[in-house]
Amino acid sequence: MFRPTTDALAGSLTLTALVALLPLLTLFLLLGVLRIAAWKAAVASLVMSLLVAVIVYSMPVGQSLMAGLEGAAFGFFPIMWVVINAIWVYNMTVVTGHFDVLRRSFARISDDQRIQAVIIAFCFGALLEALAGFGTPVAITSVMLIALGFRPIKAATVALVANTAPVAFGALAVPITTLAQVTGLPEHELASIVGRQTPILGLFVPMALVFIIDRGRGVRATLPATLTCGIAFAVAQFATSNYFSTQLTDIVASLVGAASVVLLLRFWQPAESYVEAPEPELAALGTSNHRRHVHTGSHVVEGVPAASIGGSDHPIGRGTGTVEDLSARDANRHDSRADVLRAYAPYLLIIAIFSLSQIPAVASFLGAPTKSFQWPGLHLQTPSGKPSTLPTFKFNWLSAAGTLMIVAGLLTIPAIGIPWRKAVKAYGDTYRQLGAAIFTVMAVLGLAYVMNASGQTASLGAWLAGAGSAFALLSPILGWIGVAVTGSDTSSNSLFGALQVAAAKDVGLPPALMAAANSSGGVLGKMISPQNLAIAAAAVGLTGREGDLFRRVIGWSLGFLAFMCVLVYLQSTSVLSWMLP
């Protein structure tokens, strides 16, 4: 039985915590500075965590390796299991052309790609986060943006930054229910506090997305839409989490946000429409004898190949038409109501299946075959001497989100009329497309499990908890670190939730506020998590360029985190304590 100690190095908590930072520093240095491919950075960081575990924390080599293997298994199931099957559903719509219909449907709401990005990446992404989570919204919305003409790198960046405010209530609020379990605090109280923190992020995220796309000029031009969406989403998220249902929070907020923008666009449109300029390196693919331009307001887009669906030089597909050709085809193409219904059918099926799975009787049926077992060769205690739950592996093969996504995929086959042979081929192609992302996520989760099992994360948490009353300012950072490493707000809450409560009691801070801050701060680590970076890069065909994505989103992650730290600190004082329930 291995019991970690938080001051394993020379009896000093500070020295031990600084050494425990080495795997994370290795990860971020290789990704953000040296631009190493994510899978290589993840493997190097995993090796570093194993060395720290064995040399500094005196964890047996066998148990260290088994912890890494358990983490890798968890990385595939349930995390990548849902992503793989969600992308499969998407790929089938690409094969049949129904995704083009969906793209045209979104495009007809507004021909301004800044507005389209807000609806797709923020609102539709929030709905996907509410239903499935685990990287699904990033994977699907990024390729949807590419289909609308966005550059792959910008599409991935927008999708990653958009996947913030909804995360705390993602996967039907599993992060909140998990936080309640590990802290012993009432779920409704935690949901109410988080519902008074993340909605404030929701106010600004739509504007941040537009800034990424078209800088300050775009923010000013689309302010009515982004404010409408942000306010509607924030109010709905606050009201639903506080007075209606924790589990339905993001579903309601995403639908209300999207509906508010659609309603606004009936009475208002941006003065100038915006069309994303294609990637400069794609210009070489165009003809050299002529270069056409598309005038959209005062914006000029060179007529070079735009992202489209159906080609072969991109894992998702890239056509050889121009932005002008694509827009002209869309303008002249009329999709019947039946075509539009079939295009939306996969996502309607996903909503229906995940909603049905929450009915108590159905949930009980799906959960009946679940098996939990102790991971072989792993015998752990927590630093406090209690039995660790880490070696318990839960194999909920029927109720897992990925399995439900397979059911949605099987129903999608007849709904969109794809031949079974092509559906099976699309499934195999999906694994090949996501191969590097699967390996990366498994390595990152192996890293997270080794750090957890050996006591490295506990040392970091205890070190930050020693800040006294200033802990309120640092509390969200713990959640941010947890999600940055594991890619999951649920895992971060499992990791640091109890520690947040214990630290809060020691320094006289509200325990529920500190626990909620772990979840709210954690959502801002999602965009820099190697897991999410790998998923985004694989989805848009940029495998190996995760470091480029990291550098584009790290500023947003840190900026929003600083805001959340200040908010939580002020909520712990008389300045904003009135915001708490």
Tab-separated table of N, CA and C in Angstrom, residues 99-101 103-104 107-108 111 113 116 143-151 275-276 278 292 294 301-310 317-333 335:
chain	number	residue	atom	x	y	z
A	99	PHE	N	-24.072	17.541	-44.496
A	99	PHE	CA	-23.419	18.598	-43.738
A	99	PHE	C	-23.385	19.886	-44.541
A	100	ASP	N	-23.286	19.790	-45.868
A	100	ASP	CA	-23.358	20.989	-46.702
A	100	ASP	C	-24.707	21.671	-46.543
A	101	VAL	N	-25.770	20.855	-46.433
A	101	VAL	CA	-27.108	21.411	-46.223
A	101	VAL	C	-27.159	22.141	-44.881
A	103	ARG	N	-24.643	23.429	-43.278
A	103	ARG	CA	-23.832	24.637	-43.414
A	103	ARG	C	-24.625	25.748	-44.089
A	104	ARG	N	-25.328	25.406	-45.168
A	104	ARG	CA	-26.119	26.425	-45.863
A	104	ARG	C	-27.252	26.937	-44.980
A	107	ALA	N	-25.716	29.378	-42.748
A	107	ALA	CA	-25.297	30.543	-43.523
A	107	ALA	C	-26.473	31.450	-43.848
A	108	ARG	N	-27.664	30.867	-44.020
A	108	ARG	CA	-28.839	31.677	-44.363
A	108	ARG	C	-29.353	32.482	-43.175
A	111	ASP	N	-25.217	35.998	-43.398
A	111	ASP	CA	-24.084	35.766	-44.292
A	111	ASP	C	-22.793	36.310	-43.699
A	113	GLN	N	-19.813	35.866	-41.282
A	113	GLN	CA	-19.185	34.729	-40.620
A	113	GLN	C	-18.889	34.980	-39.142
A	116	GLN	N	-22.076	33.842	-37.619
A	116	GLN	CA	-22.137	32.387	-37.743
A	116	GLN	C	-21.266	31.718	-36.682
A	143	VAL	N	-14.848	21.914	-37.286
A	143	VAL	CA	-14.979	21.524	-38.689
A	143	VAL	C	-16.187	22.198	-39.337
A	144	MET	N	-17.191	22.536	-38.539
A	144	MET	CA	-18.317	23.286	-39.089
A	144	MET	C	-17.863	24.667	-39.541
A	145	LEU	N	-16.985	25.274	-38.760
A	145	LEU	CA	-16.471	26.595	-39.141
A	145	LEU	C	-15.615	26.503	-40.402
A	146	ILE	N	-14.842	25.438	-40.523
A	146	ILE	CA	-14.063	25.244	-41.748
A	146	ILE	C	-14.994	25.147	-42.950
A	147	ALA	N	-16.088	24.426	-42.791
A	147	ALA	CA	-17.033	24.277	-43.888
A	147	ALA	C	-17.637	25.614	-44.298
A	148	LEU	N	-17.658	26.569	-43.371
A	148	LEU	CA	-18.189	27.898	-43.682
A	148	LEU	C	-17.119	28.821	-44.257
A	149	GLY	N	-15.877	28.325	-44.387
A	149	GLY	CA	-14.835	29.110	-45.029
A	149	GLY	C	-13.750	29.629	-44.121
A	150	PHE	N	-13.749	29.239	-42.837
A	150	PHE	CA	-12.718	29.707	-41.927
A	150	PHE	C	-11.407	28.961	-42.168
A	151	ARG	N	-10.299	29.648	-41.904
A	151	ARG	CA	-9.010	28.974	-41.916
A	151	ARG	C	-8.987	27.926	-40.801
A	275	VAL	N	-16.426	38.021	-44.601
A	275	VAL	CA	-16.080	36.697	-45.106
A	275	VAL	C	-14.623	36.446	-44.777
A	276	GLU	N	-14.357	35.340	-44.132
A	276	GLU	CA	-13.000	35.002	-43.709
A	276	GLU	C	-12.084	34.808	-44.905
A	278	PRO	N	-9.115	33.128	-46.874
A	278	PRO	CA	-8.510	31.795	-46.801
A	278	PRO	C	-7.053	31.877	-46.363
A	292	ARG	N	-9.520	36.444	-58.553
A	292	ARG	CA	-10.775	37.169	-58.382
A	292	ARG	C	-10.921	37.649	-56.953
A	294	VAL	N	-13.814	38.944	-53.823
A	294	VAL	CA	-15.197	38.997	-53.356
A	294	VAL	C	-15.323	40.222	-52.476
A	301	VAL	N	-11.837	39.759	-50.161
A	301	VAL	CA	-11.287	38.422	-49.983
A	301	VAL	C	-10.747	37.930	-51.302
A	302	GLU	N	-9.472	37.572	-51.331
A	302	GLU	CA	-8.899	37.084	-52.568
A	302	GLU	C	-9.523	35.748	-52.946
A	303	GLY	N	-9.720	35.557	-54.233
A	303	GLY	CA	-10.377	34.348	-54.707
A	303	GLY	C	-9.448	33.157	-54.772
A	304	VAL	N	-9.099	32.628	-53.623
A	304	VAL	CA	-8.269	31.434	-53.560
A	304	VAL	C	-9.069	30.338	-52.891
A	305	PRO	N	-8.631	29.078	-52.986
A	305	PRO	CA	-9.449	27.973	-52.518
A	305	PRO	C	-9.905	28.130	-51.086
A	306	ALA	N	-11.175	27.893	-50.861
A	306	ALA	CA	-11.749	27.977	-49.525
A	306	ALA	C	-12.039	26.576	-49.015
A	307	ALA	N	-12.097	26.449	-47.682
A	307	ALA	CA	-12.393	25.152	-47.102
A	307	ALA	C	-13.789	24.716	-47.495
A	308	SER	N	-13.905	23.510	-47.896
A	308	SER	CA	-15.187	22.941	-48.258
A	308	SER	C	-15.151	21.468	-47.950
A	309	ILE	N	-16.260	20.799	-48.087
A	309	ILE	CA	-16.343	19.393	-47.762
A	309	ILE	C	-16.313	18.565	-49.033
A	310	GLY	N	-15.571	17.473	-48.994
A	310	GLY	CA	-15.626	16.543	-50.108
A	310	GLY	C	-14.319	16.273	-50.784
A	317	GLY	N	-11.736	16.992	-45.371
A	317	GLY	CA	-12.066	17.239	-46.781
A	317	GLY	C	-11.882	18.699	-47.134
A	318	ARG	N	-11.318	18.967	-48.291
A	318	ARG	CA	-11.172	20.348	-48.739
A	318	ARG	C	-11.462	20.386	-50.227
A	319	GLY	N	-12.320	21.273	-50.618
A	319	GLY	CA	-12.661	21.375	-52.027
A	319	GLY	C	-11.660	22.223	-52.781
A	320	THR	N	-11.932	22.449	-54.028
A	320	THR	CA	-11.010	23.237	-54.834
A	320	THR	C	-11.683	24.474	-55.404
A	321	GLY	N	-12.862	24.799	-54.892
A	321	GLY	CA	-13.532	26.004	-55.360
A	321	GLY	C	-13.015	27.218	-54.629
A	322	THR	N	-13.484	28.390	-55.009
A	322	THR	CA	-13.095	29.623	-54.337
A	322	THR	C	-14.204	30.043	-53.399
A	323	VAL	N	-13.872	31.028	-52.541
A	323	VAL	CA	-14.894	31.591	-51.658
A	323	VAL	C	-16.049	32.125	-52.484
A	324	GLU	N	-15.723	32.775	-53.594
A	324	GLU	CA	-16.755	33.340	-54.452
A	324	GLU	C	-17.615	32.224	-55.041
A	325	ASP	N	-16.958	31.159	-55.527
A	325	ASP	CA	-17.712	30.056	-56.113
A	325	ASP	C	-18.617	29.404	-55.087
A	326	LEU	N	-18.075	29.222	-53.871
A	326	LEU	CA	-18.853	28.586	-52.817
A	326	LEU	C	-20.061	29.422	-52.462
A	327	SER	N	-19.876	30.718	-52.323
A	327	SER	CA	-20.996	31.600	-51.986
A	327	SER	C	-22.033	31.607	-53.102
A	328	ALA	N	-21.562	31.609	-54.350
A	328	ALA	CA	-22.490	31.620	-55.472
A	328	ALA	C	-23.307	30.330	-55.524
A	329	ARG	N	-22.625	29.212	-55.297
A	329	ARG	CA	-23.346	27.936	-55.300
A	329	ARG	C	-24.396	27.898	-54.202
A	330	ASP	N	-24.019	28.382	-53.015
A	330	ASP	CA	-24.958	28.381	-51.905
A	330	ASP	C	-26.149	29.287	-52.187
A	331	ALA	N	-25.882	30.447	-52.804
A	331	ALA	CA	-26.962	31.390	-53.083
A	331	ALA	C	-27.957	30.813	-54.079
A	332	ASN	N	-27.461	29.994	-55.013
A	332	ASN	CA	-28.334	29.437	-56.052
A	332	ASN	C	-28.921	28.086	-55.679
A	333	ARG	N	-28.494	27.539	-54.564
A	333	ARG	CA	-28.935	26.212	-54.168
A	333	ARG	C	-30.129	26.317	-53.237
A	335	ASP	N	-32.449	24.128	-50.785
A	335	ASP	CA	-32.608	22.851	-50.093
A	335	ASP	C	-34.055	22.685	-49.657
